[in-house]
PDB file of C-alpha atoms in Angstrom:
ATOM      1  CA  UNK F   1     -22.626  73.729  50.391  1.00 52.00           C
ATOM      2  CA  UNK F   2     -24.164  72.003  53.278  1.00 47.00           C
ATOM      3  CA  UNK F   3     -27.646  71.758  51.641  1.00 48.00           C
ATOM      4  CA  UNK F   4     -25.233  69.542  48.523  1.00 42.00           C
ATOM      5  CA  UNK F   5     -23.379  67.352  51.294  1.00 44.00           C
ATOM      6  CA  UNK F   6     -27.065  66.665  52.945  1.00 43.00           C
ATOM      7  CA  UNK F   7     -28.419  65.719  49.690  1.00 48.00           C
ATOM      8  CA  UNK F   8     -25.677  63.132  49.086  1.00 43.00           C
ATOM      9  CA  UNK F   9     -25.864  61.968  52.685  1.00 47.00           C
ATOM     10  CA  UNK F  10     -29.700  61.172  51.590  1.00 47.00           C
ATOM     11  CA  UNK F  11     -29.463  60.357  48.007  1.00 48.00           C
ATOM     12  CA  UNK F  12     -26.344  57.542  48.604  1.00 45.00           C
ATOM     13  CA  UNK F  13     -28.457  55.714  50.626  1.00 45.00           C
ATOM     14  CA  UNK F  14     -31.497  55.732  48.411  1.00 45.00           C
ATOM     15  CA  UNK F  15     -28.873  54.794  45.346  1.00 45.00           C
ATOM     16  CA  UNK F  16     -27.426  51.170  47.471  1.00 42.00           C
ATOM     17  CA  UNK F  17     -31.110  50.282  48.697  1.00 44.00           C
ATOM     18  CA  UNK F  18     -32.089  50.104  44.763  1.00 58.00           C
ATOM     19  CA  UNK F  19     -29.743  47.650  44.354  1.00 69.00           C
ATOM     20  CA  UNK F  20     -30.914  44.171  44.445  1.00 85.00           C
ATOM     21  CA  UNK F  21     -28.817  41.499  45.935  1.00 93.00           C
ATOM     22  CA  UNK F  22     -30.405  38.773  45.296  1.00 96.00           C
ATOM     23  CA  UNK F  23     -32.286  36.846  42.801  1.00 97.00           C
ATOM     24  CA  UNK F  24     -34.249  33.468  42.420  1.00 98.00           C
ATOM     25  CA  UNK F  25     -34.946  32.075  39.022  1.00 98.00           C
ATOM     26  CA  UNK F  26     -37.703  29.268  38.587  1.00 98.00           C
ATOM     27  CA  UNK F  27     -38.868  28.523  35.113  1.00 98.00           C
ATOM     28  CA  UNK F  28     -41.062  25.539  33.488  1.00 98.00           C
ATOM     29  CA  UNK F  29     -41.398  24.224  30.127  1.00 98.00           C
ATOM     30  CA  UNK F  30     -40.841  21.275  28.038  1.00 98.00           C
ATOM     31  CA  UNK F  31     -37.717  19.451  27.431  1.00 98.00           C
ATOM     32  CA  UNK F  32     -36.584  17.015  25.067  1.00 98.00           C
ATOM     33  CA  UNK F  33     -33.327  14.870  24.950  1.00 97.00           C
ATOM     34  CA  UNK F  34     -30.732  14.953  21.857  1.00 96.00           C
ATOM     35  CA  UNK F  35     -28.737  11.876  22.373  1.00 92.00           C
ATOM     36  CA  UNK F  36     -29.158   9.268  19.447  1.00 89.00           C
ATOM     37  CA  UNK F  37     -31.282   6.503  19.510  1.00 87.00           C
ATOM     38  CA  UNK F  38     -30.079   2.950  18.579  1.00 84.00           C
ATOM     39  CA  UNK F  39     -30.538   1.575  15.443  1.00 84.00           C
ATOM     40  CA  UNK F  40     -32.191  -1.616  14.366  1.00 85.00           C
ATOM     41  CA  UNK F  41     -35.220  -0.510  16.190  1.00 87.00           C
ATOM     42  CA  UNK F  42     -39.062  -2.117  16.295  1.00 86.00           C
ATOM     43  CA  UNK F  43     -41.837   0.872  15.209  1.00 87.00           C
ATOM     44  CA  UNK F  44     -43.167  -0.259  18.647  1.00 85.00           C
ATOM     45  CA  UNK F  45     -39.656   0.374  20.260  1.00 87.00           C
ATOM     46  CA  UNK F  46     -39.290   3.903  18.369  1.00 90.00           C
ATOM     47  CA  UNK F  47     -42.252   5.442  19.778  1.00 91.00           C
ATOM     48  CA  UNK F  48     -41.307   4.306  23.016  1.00 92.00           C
ATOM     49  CA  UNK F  49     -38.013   5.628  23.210  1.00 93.00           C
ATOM     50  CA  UNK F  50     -39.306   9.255  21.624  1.00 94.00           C
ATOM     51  CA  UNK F  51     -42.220   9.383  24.485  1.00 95.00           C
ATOM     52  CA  UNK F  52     -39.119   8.765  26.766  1.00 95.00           C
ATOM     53  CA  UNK F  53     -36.982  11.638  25.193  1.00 96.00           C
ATOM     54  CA  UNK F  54     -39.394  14.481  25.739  1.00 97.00           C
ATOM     55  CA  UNK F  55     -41.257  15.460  28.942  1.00 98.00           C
ATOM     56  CA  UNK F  56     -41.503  18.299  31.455  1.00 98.00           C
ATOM     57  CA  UNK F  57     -38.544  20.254  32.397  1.00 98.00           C
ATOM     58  CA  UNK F  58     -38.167  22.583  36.059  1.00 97.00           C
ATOM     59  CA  UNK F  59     -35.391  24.537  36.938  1.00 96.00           C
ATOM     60  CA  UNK F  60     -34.620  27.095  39.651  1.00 98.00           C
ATOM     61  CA  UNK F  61     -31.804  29.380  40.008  1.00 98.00           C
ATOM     62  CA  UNK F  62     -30.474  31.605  43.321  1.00 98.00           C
ATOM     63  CA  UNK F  63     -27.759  34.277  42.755  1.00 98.00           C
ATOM     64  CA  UNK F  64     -25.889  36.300  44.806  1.00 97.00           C
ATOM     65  CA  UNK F  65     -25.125  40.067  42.673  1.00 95.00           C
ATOM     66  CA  UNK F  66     -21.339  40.626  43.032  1.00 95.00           C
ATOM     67  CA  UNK F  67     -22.042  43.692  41.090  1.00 94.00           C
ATOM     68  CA  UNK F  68     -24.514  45.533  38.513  1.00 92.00           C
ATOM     69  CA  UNK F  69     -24.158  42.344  36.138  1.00 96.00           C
ATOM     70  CA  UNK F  70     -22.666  39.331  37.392  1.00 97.00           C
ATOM     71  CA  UNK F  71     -24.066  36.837  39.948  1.00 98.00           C
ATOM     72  CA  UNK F  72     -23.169  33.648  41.506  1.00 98.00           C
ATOM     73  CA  UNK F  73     -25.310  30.965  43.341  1.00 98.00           C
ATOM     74  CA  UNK F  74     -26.971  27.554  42.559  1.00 98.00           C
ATOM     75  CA  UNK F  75     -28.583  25.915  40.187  1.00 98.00           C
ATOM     76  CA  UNK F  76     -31.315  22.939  40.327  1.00 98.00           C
ATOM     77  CA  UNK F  77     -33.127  21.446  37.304  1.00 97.00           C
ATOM     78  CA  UNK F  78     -34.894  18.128  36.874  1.00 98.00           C
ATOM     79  CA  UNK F  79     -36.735  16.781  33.883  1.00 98.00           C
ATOM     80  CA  UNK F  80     -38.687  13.774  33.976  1.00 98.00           C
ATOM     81  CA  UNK F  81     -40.664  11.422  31.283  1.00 98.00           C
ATOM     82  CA  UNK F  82     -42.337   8.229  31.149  1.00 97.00           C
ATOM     83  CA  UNK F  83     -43.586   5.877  28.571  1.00 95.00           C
ATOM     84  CA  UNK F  84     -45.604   2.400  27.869  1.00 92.00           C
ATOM     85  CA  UNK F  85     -45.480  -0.344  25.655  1.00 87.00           C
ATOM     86  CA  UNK F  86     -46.616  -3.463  25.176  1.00 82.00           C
ATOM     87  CA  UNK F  87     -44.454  -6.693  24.311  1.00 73.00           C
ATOM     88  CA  UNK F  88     -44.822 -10.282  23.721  1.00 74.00           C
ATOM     89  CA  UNK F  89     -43.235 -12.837  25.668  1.00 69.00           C
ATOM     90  CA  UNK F  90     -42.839 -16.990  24.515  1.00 75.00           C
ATOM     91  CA  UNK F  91     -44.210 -18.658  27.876  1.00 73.00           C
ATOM     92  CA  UNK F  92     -42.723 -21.975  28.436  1.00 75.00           C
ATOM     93  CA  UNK F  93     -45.666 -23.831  27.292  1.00 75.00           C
ATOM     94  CA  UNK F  94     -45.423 -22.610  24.008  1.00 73.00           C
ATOM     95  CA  UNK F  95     -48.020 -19.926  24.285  1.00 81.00           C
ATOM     96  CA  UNK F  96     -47.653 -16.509  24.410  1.00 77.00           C
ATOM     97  CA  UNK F  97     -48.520 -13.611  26.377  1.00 75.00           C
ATOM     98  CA  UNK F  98     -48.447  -9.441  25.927  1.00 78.00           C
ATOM     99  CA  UNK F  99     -47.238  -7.689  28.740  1.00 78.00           C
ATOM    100  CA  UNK F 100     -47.174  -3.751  29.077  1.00 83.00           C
ATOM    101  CA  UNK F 101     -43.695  -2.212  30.256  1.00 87.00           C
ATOM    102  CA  UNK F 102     -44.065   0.930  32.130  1.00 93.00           C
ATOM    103  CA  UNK F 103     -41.156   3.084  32.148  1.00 96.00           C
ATOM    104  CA  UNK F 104     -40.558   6.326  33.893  1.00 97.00           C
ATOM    105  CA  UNK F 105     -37.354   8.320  33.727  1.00 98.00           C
ATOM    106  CA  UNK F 106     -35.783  11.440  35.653  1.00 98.00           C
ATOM    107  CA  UNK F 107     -32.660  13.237  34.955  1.00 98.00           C
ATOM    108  CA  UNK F 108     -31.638  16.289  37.561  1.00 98.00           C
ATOM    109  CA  UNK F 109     -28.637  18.252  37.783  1.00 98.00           C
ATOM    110  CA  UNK F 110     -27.692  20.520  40.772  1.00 98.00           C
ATOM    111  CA  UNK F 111     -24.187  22.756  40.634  1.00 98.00           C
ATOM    112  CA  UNK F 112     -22.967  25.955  41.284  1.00 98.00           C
ATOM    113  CA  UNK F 113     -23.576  28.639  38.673  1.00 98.00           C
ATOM    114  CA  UNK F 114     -22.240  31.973  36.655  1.00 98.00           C
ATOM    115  CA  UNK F 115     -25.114  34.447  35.690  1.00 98.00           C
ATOM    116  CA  UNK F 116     -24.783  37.209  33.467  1.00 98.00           C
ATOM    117  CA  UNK F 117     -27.850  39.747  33.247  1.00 97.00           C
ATOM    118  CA  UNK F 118     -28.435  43.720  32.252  1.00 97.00           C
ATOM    119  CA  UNK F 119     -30.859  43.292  35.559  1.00 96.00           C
ATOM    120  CA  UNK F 120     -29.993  46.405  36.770  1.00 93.00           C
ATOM    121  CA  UNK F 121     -29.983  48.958  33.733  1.00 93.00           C
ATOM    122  CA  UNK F 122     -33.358  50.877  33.092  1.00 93.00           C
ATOM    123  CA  UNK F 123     -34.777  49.076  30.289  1.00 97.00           C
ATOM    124  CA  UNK F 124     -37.606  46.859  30.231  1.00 97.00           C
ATOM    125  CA  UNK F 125     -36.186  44.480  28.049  1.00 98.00           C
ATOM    126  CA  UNK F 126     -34.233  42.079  30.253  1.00 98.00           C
ATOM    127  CA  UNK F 127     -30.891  39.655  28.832  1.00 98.00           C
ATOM    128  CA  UNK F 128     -29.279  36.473  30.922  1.00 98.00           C
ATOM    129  CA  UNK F 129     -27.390  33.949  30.593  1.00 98.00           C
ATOM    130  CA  UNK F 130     -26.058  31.550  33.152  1.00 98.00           C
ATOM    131  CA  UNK F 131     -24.393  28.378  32.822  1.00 98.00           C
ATOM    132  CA  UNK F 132     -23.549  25.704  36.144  1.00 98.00           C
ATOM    133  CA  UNK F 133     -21.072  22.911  36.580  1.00 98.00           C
ATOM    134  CA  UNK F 134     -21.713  20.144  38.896  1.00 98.00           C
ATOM    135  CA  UNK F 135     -23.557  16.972  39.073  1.00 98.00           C
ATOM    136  CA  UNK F 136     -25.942  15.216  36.949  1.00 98.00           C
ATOM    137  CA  UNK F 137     -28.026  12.105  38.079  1.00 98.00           C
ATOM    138  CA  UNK F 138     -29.925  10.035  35.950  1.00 98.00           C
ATOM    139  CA  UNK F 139     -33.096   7.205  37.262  1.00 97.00           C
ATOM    140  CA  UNK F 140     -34.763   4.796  35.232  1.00 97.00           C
ATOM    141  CA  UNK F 141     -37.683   2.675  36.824  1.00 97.00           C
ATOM    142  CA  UNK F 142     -39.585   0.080  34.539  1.00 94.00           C
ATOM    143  CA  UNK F 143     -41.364  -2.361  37.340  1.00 91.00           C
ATOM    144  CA  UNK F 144     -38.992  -3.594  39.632  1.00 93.00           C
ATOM    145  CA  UNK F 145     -36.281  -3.012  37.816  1.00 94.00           C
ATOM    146  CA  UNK F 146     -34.479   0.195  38.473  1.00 97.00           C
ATOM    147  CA  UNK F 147     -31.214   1.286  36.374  1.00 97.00           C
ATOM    148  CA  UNK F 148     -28.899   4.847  38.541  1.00 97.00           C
ATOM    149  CA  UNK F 149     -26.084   6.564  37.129  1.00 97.00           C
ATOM    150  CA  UNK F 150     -24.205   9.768  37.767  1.00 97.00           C
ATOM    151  CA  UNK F 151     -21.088  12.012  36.245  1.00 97.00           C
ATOM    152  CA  UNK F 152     -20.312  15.545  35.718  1.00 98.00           C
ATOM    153  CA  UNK F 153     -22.728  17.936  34.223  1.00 98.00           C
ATOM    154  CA  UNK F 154     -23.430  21.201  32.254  1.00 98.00           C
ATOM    155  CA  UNK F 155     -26.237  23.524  32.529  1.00 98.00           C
ATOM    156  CA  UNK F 156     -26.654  26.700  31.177  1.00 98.00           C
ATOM    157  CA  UNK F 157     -29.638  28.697  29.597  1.00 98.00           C
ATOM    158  CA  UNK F 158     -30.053  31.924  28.095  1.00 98.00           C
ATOM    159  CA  UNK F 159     -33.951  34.241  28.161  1.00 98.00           C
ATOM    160  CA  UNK F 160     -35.211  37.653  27.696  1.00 98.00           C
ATOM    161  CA  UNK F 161     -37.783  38.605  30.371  1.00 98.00           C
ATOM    162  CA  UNK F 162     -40.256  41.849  29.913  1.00 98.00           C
ATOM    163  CA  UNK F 163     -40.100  43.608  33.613  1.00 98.00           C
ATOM    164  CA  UNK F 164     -42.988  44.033  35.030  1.00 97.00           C
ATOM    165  CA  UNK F 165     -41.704  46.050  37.677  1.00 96.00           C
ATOM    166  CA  UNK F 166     -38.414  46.610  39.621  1.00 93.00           C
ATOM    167  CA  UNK F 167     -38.707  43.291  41.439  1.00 96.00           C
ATOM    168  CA  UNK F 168     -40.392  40.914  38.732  1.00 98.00           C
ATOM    169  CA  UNK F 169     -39.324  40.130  34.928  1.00 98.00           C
ATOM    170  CA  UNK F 170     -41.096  37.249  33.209  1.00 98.00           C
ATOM    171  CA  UNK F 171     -40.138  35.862  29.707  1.00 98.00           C
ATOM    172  CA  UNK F 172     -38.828  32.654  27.553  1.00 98.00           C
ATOM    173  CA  UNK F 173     -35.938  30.531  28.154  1.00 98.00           C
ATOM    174  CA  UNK F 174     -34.226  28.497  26.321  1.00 98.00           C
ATOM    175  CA  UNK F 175     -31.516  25.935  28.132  1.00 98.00           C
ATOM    176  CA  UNK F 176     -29.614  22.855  27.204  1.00 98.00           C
ATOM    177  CA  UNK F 177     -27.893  20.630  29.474  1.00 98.00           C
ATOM    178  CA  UNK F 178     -25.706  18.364  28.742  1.00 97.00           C
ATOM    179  CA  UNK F 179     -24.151  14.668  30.622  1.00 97.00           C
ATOM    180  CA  UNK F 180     -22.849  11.558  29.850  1.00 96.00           C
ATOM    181  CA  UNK F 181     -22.798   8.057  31.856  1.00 97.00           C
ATOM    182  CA  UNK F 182     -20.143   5.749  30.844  1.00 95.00           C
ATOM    183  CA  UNK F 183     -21.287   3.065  33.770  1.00 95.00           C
ATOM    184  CA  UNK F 184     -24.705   2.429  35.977  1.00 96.00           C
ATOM    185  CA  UNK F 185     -26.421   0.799  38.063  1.00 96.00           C
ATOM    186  CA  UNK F 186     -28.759  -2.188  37.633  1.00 95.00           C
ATOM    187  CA  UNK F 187     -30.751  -3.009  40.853  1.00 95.00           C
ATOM    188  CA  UNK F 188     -27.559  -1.869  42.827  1.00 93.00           C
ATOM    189  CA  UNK F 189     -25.388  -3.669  40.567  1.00 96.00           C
ATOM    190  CA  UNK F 190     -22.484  -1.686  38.858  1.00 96.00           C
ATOM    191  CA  UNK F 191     -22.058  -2.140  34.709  1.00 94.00           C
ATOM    192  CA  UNK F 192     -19.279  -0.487  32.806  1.00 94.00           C
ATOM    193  CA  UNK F 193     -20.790   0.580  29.500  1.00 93.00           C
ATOM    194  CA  UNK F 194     -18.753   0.180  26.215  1.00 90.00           C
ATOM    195  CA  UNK F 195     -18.349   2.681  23.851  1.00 84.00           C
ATOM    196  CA  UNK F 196     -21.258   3.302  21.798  1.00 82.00           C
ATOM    197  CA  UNK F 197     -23.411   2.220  24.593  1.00 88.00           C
ATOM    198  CA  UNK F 198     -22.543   5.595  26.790  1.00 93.00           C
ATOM    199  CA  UNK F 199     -26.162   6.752  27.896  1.00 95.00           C
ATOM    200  CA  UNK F 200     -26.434  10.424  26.635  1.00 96.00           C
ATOM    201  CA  UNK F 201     -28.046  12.644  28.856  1.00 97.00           C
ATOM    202  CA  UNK F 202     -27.957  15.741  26.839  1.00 97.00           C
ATOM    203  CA  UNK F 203     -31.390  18.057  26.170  1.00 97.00           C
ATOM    204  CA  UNK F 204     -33.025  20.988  25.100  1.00 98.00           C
ATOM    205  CA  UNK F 205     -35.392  22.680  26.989  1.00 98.00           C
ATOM    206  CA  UNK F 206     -38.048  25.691  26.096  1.00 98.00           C
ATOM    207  CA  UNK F 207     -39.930  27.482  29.098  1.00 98.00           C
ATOM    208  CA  UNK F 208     -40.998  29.743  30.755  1.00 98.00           C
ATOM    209  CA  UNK F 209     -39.290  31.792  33.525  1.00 98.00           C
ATOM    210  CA  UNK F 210     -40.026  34.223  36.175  1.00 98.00           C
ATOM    211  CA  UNK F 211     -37.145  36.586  38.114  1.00 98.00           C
ATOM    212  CA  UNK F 212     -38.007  37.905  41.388  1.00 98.00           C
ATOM    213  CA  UNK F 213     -35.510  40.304  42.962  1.00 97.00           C
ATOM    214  CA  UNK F 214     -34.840  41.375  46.409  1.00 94.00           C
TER     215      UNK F 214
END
């Protein structure tokens, strides 16, 4: 009886240290944006806006376990894209002159987040999903001209990871996040947007993620 109660005295402890608290989240990849693109458009003016659309996506997640499969923490992402093209403007003595417009964009989001994972069961083959509400910000610089804007926002992503040991996993992602603007900022200057004119901040994203566990 007393060797059973000793090995339970040992063998608790050993069981709660296995259990990871915490885990952190970062994952890269490629993102592009869903929203639809005016009509009417140039050729010139199309491939602009699609360069715009897509570019490089980062996210990191932190999340407290509050037991074997939930977490809750915070969530950062930010994508950002640029893209050039070159226009002709009427001078005022008739002539004319081509000037290149250099455009770079960033959307981020930051907001607290749900994660749901099978991080802790014995398998290899590791599930999440998480999703965050909070705030989604949205910068567009072309020259001197700079256009801000913010509103609620939705992330949320889902991935299978391979573990590669108790602490590590490492696998695709897939997310989607999701904001709209219905005003913004033009050199400081607040415009309300009319309807059809809402700037849609909604995208896909593919990458790849890494879970480290502690």
């Amino acid at each position: 009886m007393k060797k059973l109660i000793l090995s339970l005295m040992i063998g608790v402890p050993m069981i709660l240290s296995a259990q990871k608290k915490f885990s952190i989240i970062p994952s890269g990849g490629y993102a592009w944006r869903v929203a639809e693109k005016p009509s009417g458009l140039s050729q010139a003016e199309k491939d602009y806006l699609n360069k715009l659309s897509q570019g490089f996506n980062f996210d990191v997640a932190a999340y407290y376990n509050l037991n074997t499969s939930i977490g809750l923490g915070l969530k950062f992402n930010l994508f950002s894209s640029s893209a050039q093209m070159n226009y002709t403007v009427n001078m005022p003595d008739g002539t004319s002159a081509v000037v290149m417009m250099d455009t770079k964009d960033q959307i981020t989001f930051i907001g607290p987040s749900f994660i749901y994972s099978n991080f802790n069961s014995e398998t290899k083959h590791k599930l999440y999903y998480d999703m965050a509400l909070g705030m989604i910000s949205y910068k567009s610089t072309t020259g001197n001209v700079v256009i801000e804007g913010s509103n609620l926002g939705l992330a949320a992503s889902i991935a299978y990871q391979y573990a590669i040991n108790s602490n590590i996993f490492v696998g695709p992602q897939l997310g989607y996040t999701a904001g709209t603007l219905k005003k913004m900022k033009l050199n400081g200057n607040t415009i309300e947007l009319s309807e059809g004119q809402y700037e849609g901040l909604g995208r896909v994203s593919l990458s790849l993620a890494g879970t480290f566990r502690f």
